[in-house]
Amino acid sequence: MRFGEQGVGRRAGAARSWRAALAAAGLALVALLLLSEGLPAGGATPTAVVAAVGPATAPAPPPAARPLKRSERRWVESTLRRMTLRDKAAQMIMVRAFGRPRNPGSPEHRELLTEVRELGVGGVVVFRSELESIPRLLNELQAAARVPLLVAADMERGLSFRVDVGTVPLPWAMAVGATRSEQAARFTGEVTAREGRALGIHWALAPVVDVNNNPANPIINIRSYGEDPELVARMANAFIDGARRGGLLTTAKHFPGHGDTAVDSHLEMPVVTGDRTRLDAVELLPFRRAVERGVDSVMLGHIAVPAIDASGAPATLSPLLAGEMLRREMGFEGLIVTDAMEMAGVRPAWTGEASVRAVAAGADLLLLPADTEVAIQALVRAVGEGQLSEARLDESIRRVLTVKARLGLARERLVDRDAVLRQMRRPEDLARAAEIARDSITVVRNHGGVLPLAAEKPLKLLHLVLSSDAANRAIRGLPEAELAARKIEFTSRRLGPEVSEETADQLVATAAEFSHVMISAFVRVTSSKGTADMAPSHARLVRRLHEAGVPVVVVSFGSPYLLVQFADVPVYLCAYGSAESSQRAAVAALFGETNVGGKLPVTLPGLYPYGHGLEIPRRAMTLEPAPPEAAGFLPGGLAAVDRVVERFIERGAFPGAVVAVGHRGKLARLAAYGRLSYEPDAPPAAADTIYDLASLTKVIATTTMAMILVDEGVLDLDKPVQDFLPRFVGEGKERVTVRHLLTHSSGVDWWAPLFEELRGPAAYLERIQAMPLVYQPGEKMLYSDLGLILLGEILERVAGEPLDEFARRRIFAPLGMDDTLFRPPPALLPRIAPTELDPRRGGMVRGFVHDENAYALGGVAPHAGLFGTAPDLARFAQMLVNGGVFEHRRIVSRATVEAFTRRTHPEFGPDSSRALGWDTKSPEKSSAGGLFSDRSFGHTGFTGTSMWIDPERELFVILLTNRVHPTRDNQLIRQARPAVADAVVRALAGS
């Protein structure tokens, strides 16, 4: 069932004066009768959540199968005896309710209360609502009802079908079908029960068991699990099982099957033309299986089946379909409920006639008659005129009351509003829903291997949002948000249902400026629309964009059949609906962040069969160890690197070293040489030896922090330092900007032995701010530790977080740099290489920072203090090679990486090689050697560390040593660094 929401219509009208008087006179008596049966009267207050709610409790027995207790049987019979004929007729009717903030005096609210309190309807169907309004409304209605209300909702994809915010965004049924996972379907039933029952909803008008084998079907489509009857039956029964565990009633709909139709029953009556053999094999099979499984109710569709009922009557009004086939032939003993009686599929019969005929056919409950009062009067009149017997009404009312008793409504009909939020949108449910959505994504076509899109490449997407209707609530900017979160450059345009030729021309001309065109197709399957196709002007635009030559990637957030309208596009991906989880999963699939393996649950006519779906493994997007030859090096070529390092160890340049070499995503070399010190019994250096990284701290922690803050739009590099540090005053200081600090062109002195007299960040900050500039800002570049200390203070103020904590949370943890840290604990001491012999600090420095100023600052400083390993730094370097992303976790945008690693002031000559925070390869005497490309960037550390990255070659070289051991006077590192770098480049095949 999917009802229109055009308005509630005239359902009750004004109550007659005699009825109002009677109700007022009998209110006290009714209250006493209700209380005598353990029911709250009109002024009752909630005391507990319905027992079936709550994940910690044992699964509830099947609501439709649990035998009634003696007290419950007494309640059913006594309640039935008290009912007048009119009461019975009203109990067979359910009306529409919207859980939205509404003034109690509004006509809509008063009309609903009239239907519940005075007409005495049997239940309500919850439509588009807001989460916190539902329990408030339902408690009010339940308290006003003389008999507890049965509350239903059309929860085909859980509560999110009716509540946009605050619920688990379950994928549509066809997405679940694409996973082929009964476990996934069962979970959707469990979540639907958990969230629905918590709010006071007892009955899901789901699952859809229609077999969607007609691509032209305008109303079922993704609401179905697919075109295979066996698949539909398995998925539907799994949903039923899951819902049953949470005490939620379920409904198999739309009997006898709405899948093989090309007509929307909201607009006219569909006809299923198959013979009985075909009906048994296809349409009826999932219904039989659901009945066998113990489904609580079956919904009659406004569907004619001439092979069963030659009169042409819809199932809603057909004794042969509802009474004979469903009730007697299939042996169904649960509730038979109609689809919305206001729909055009049943409208040829006026409200009174349709209501009487539906009950005569076998319906127990009538949903949403066009006029509630007219429907009640018609049923009462039909009994009086002999069209229906009162016993026939009693039969249905007894079923309805029995269900209400089994649900526990005879004991407690209200819910605890304070307990609701504990059941909603639980983190574990969100994670599972996201997993199901990921598993459902189906790549139907990927010509030319366009997917996965390489996030590390300079992508530029033209993103077009195409919707077949302007009021699609699913269009909330989620694909755009996902692209932005990945810091992908894109331009997005949302187009209305009709695209003019002028707009199409402009978009086609613009497409050439982009690397790809991504189309998010939101073709909504909804009532009274009459089609599930893409708008013709949209389809023409897609075809023209493809013909323009730019790779076109179409993501269908709705009907999977759209591909027939633009059959030549190279990439087509199905998400089977616009659920939040599906939208996010689709974007992740585009970038290879997940394994893609969904299979079509339907046939795409003339294109792809049922079960088709490309399997695309997740892109690791990491740094994979590989033999040098597999990483693009000459056989034996990296042996020259070993010889270079070993030669420098022999010459006493350093006691030991670790080298890491990466090329095109492969870690071709991770090797340790020598020992940790010159002591005869010193342990050998190892790949995981921890080195004092010294000034590599400037780029790994401090500069990267600045990059992230720039990306977030909270750090303006051209803002004066005085705006952050008001006490930074003196001649020329008003012109010093954050950019000057990053490029070492601020005029702040390069170094001072402040450690001799100062301790702690506050003292350092005060002193450095008071120091005069040694040259005018921007006049030249002078590498400055003191300027970096000021920068670090600015970054911490902007971020509201200390440097070390920010770096751990935003850089090291996402990259898996587990051995990179400030102030390593004593437990790591055996792995840490010693640095210098320093009598002032009691001997050999090991495990605490070598730099004296950083030490005086407490071991955490923007210019030094970081410790780390070569494997960790290799992951960091690969992130930069990838343009700021690693293992699909974006650390910095590509644009920011490029901006920070390009030389900023080449006009200053060969000695001014600084970028933003980073150094670049100078023409002469560079520590990167002579063979790295001019686009290379890197940095060195005073203790003997270095890291150089060549983005043109996708190459990095990391050299970690403790060359200051036992004394800093050793300067051979200046020869070693370029020698190692040149040896690596020479080893490249084709270099």
mmCIF file of C-alpha atoms in Angstrom, residues 692 694 697-698 701-702 705 759-762 764-765 785 788-790 792-793 796 801-808 812 820-824 841 847-867:
data_model
loop_
_atom_site.group_PDB
_atom_site.id
_atom_site.type_symbol
_atom_site.label_atom_id
_atom_site.label_comp_id
_atom_site.label_asym_id
_atom_site.label_seq_id
_atom_site.Cartn_x
_atom_site.Cartn_y
_atom_site.Cartn_z
ATOM 1 C CA ASP A 692 63.709 11.392 16.755
ATOM 2 C CA ALA A 694 63.462 16.555 14.633
ATOM 3 C CA THR A 697 57.794 17.604 12.917
ATOM 4 C CA LYS A 698 57.330 20.890 11.068
ATOM 5 C CA ALA A 701 52.424 17.598 12.300
ATOM 6 C CA THR A 702 52.421 21.396 12.124
ATOM 7 C CA MET A 705 47.535 20.751 10.762
ATOM 8 C CA ARG A 759 60.691 26.796 30.481
ATOM 9 C CA GLY A 760 57.211 26.167 29.131
ATOM 10 C CA PRO A 761 55.122 27.418 26.203
ATOM 11 C CA ALA A 762 53.881 30.584 27.945
ATOM 12 C CA TYR A 764 58.523 31.042 25.090
ATOM 13 C CA LEU A 765 55.518 32.708 23.512
ATOM 14 C CA ASP A 785 62.248 27.605 14.393
ATOM 15 C CA LEU A 788 57.181 27.941 13.679
ATOM 16 C CA ILE A 789 56.623 28.205 17.412
ATOM 17 C CA LEU A 790 54.407 31.236 16.799
ATOM 18 C CA GLY A 792 51.941 26.428 16.343
ATOM 19 C CA GLU A 793 50.305 28.719 18.890
ATOM 20 C CA GLU A 796 46.148 25.626 18.452
ATOM 21 C CA GLU A 801 43.028 21.818 20.530
ATOM 22 C CA PRO A 802 46.697 21.177 21.370
ATOM 23 C CA LEU A 803 49.001 20.306 18.497
ATOM 24 C CA ASP A 804 49.803 16.800 19.705
ATOM 25 C CA GLU A 805 46.156 15.886 20.274
ATOM 26 C CA PHE A 806 45.075 17.317 16.932
ATOM 27 C CA ALA A 807 47.858 15.481 15.122
ATOM 28 C CA ARG A 808 47.014 12.198 16.800
ATOM 29 C CA PHE A 812 48.225 9.796 12.855
ATOM 30 C CA THR A 820 54.343 8.325 15.541
ATOM 31 C CA LEU A 821 54.009 10.434 18.664
ATOM 32 C CA PHE A 822 55.359 13.108 20.942
ATOM 33 C CA ARG A 823 56.903 12.127 24.280
ATOM 34 C CA PRO A 824 57.129 8.359 23.770
ATOM 35 C CA ARG A 841 70.779 16.424 30.455
ATOM 36 C CA GLY A 847 63.517 8.697 24.394
ATOM 37 C CA PHE A 848 63.130 12.427 24.822
ATOM 38 C CA VAL A 849 63.512 15.111 22.220
ATOM 39 C CA HIS A 850 67.001 16.106 21.137
ATOM 40 C CA ASP A 851 66.173 19.736 20.283
ATOM 41 C CA GLU A 852 66.863 21.824 23.374
ATOM 42 C CA ASN A 853 64.114 24.357 22.834
ATOM 43 C CA ALA A 854 61.557 21.626 22.192
ATOM 44 C CA TYR A 855 62.746 19.910 25.358
ATOM 45 C CA ALA A 856 62.300 23.108 27.356
ATOM 46 C CA LEU A 857 58.810 23.431 25.890
ATOM 47 C CA GLY A 858 57.904 20.094 27.457
ATOM 48 C CA GLY A 859 58.641 17.776 24.553
ATOM 49 C CA VAL A 860 55.770 18.944 22.359
ATOM 50 C CA ALA A 861 56.675 21.745 19.986
ATOM 51 C CA PRO A 862 55.646 22.847 16.494
ATOM 52 C CA HIS A 863 59.228 22.710 15.222
ATOM 53 C CA ALA A 864 60.505 19.463 16.814
ATOM 54 C CA GLY A 865 59.582 16.716 19.251
ATOM 55 C CA LEU A 866 57.966 14.101 17.050
ATOM 56 C CA PHE A 867 59.214 10.507 17.094
#
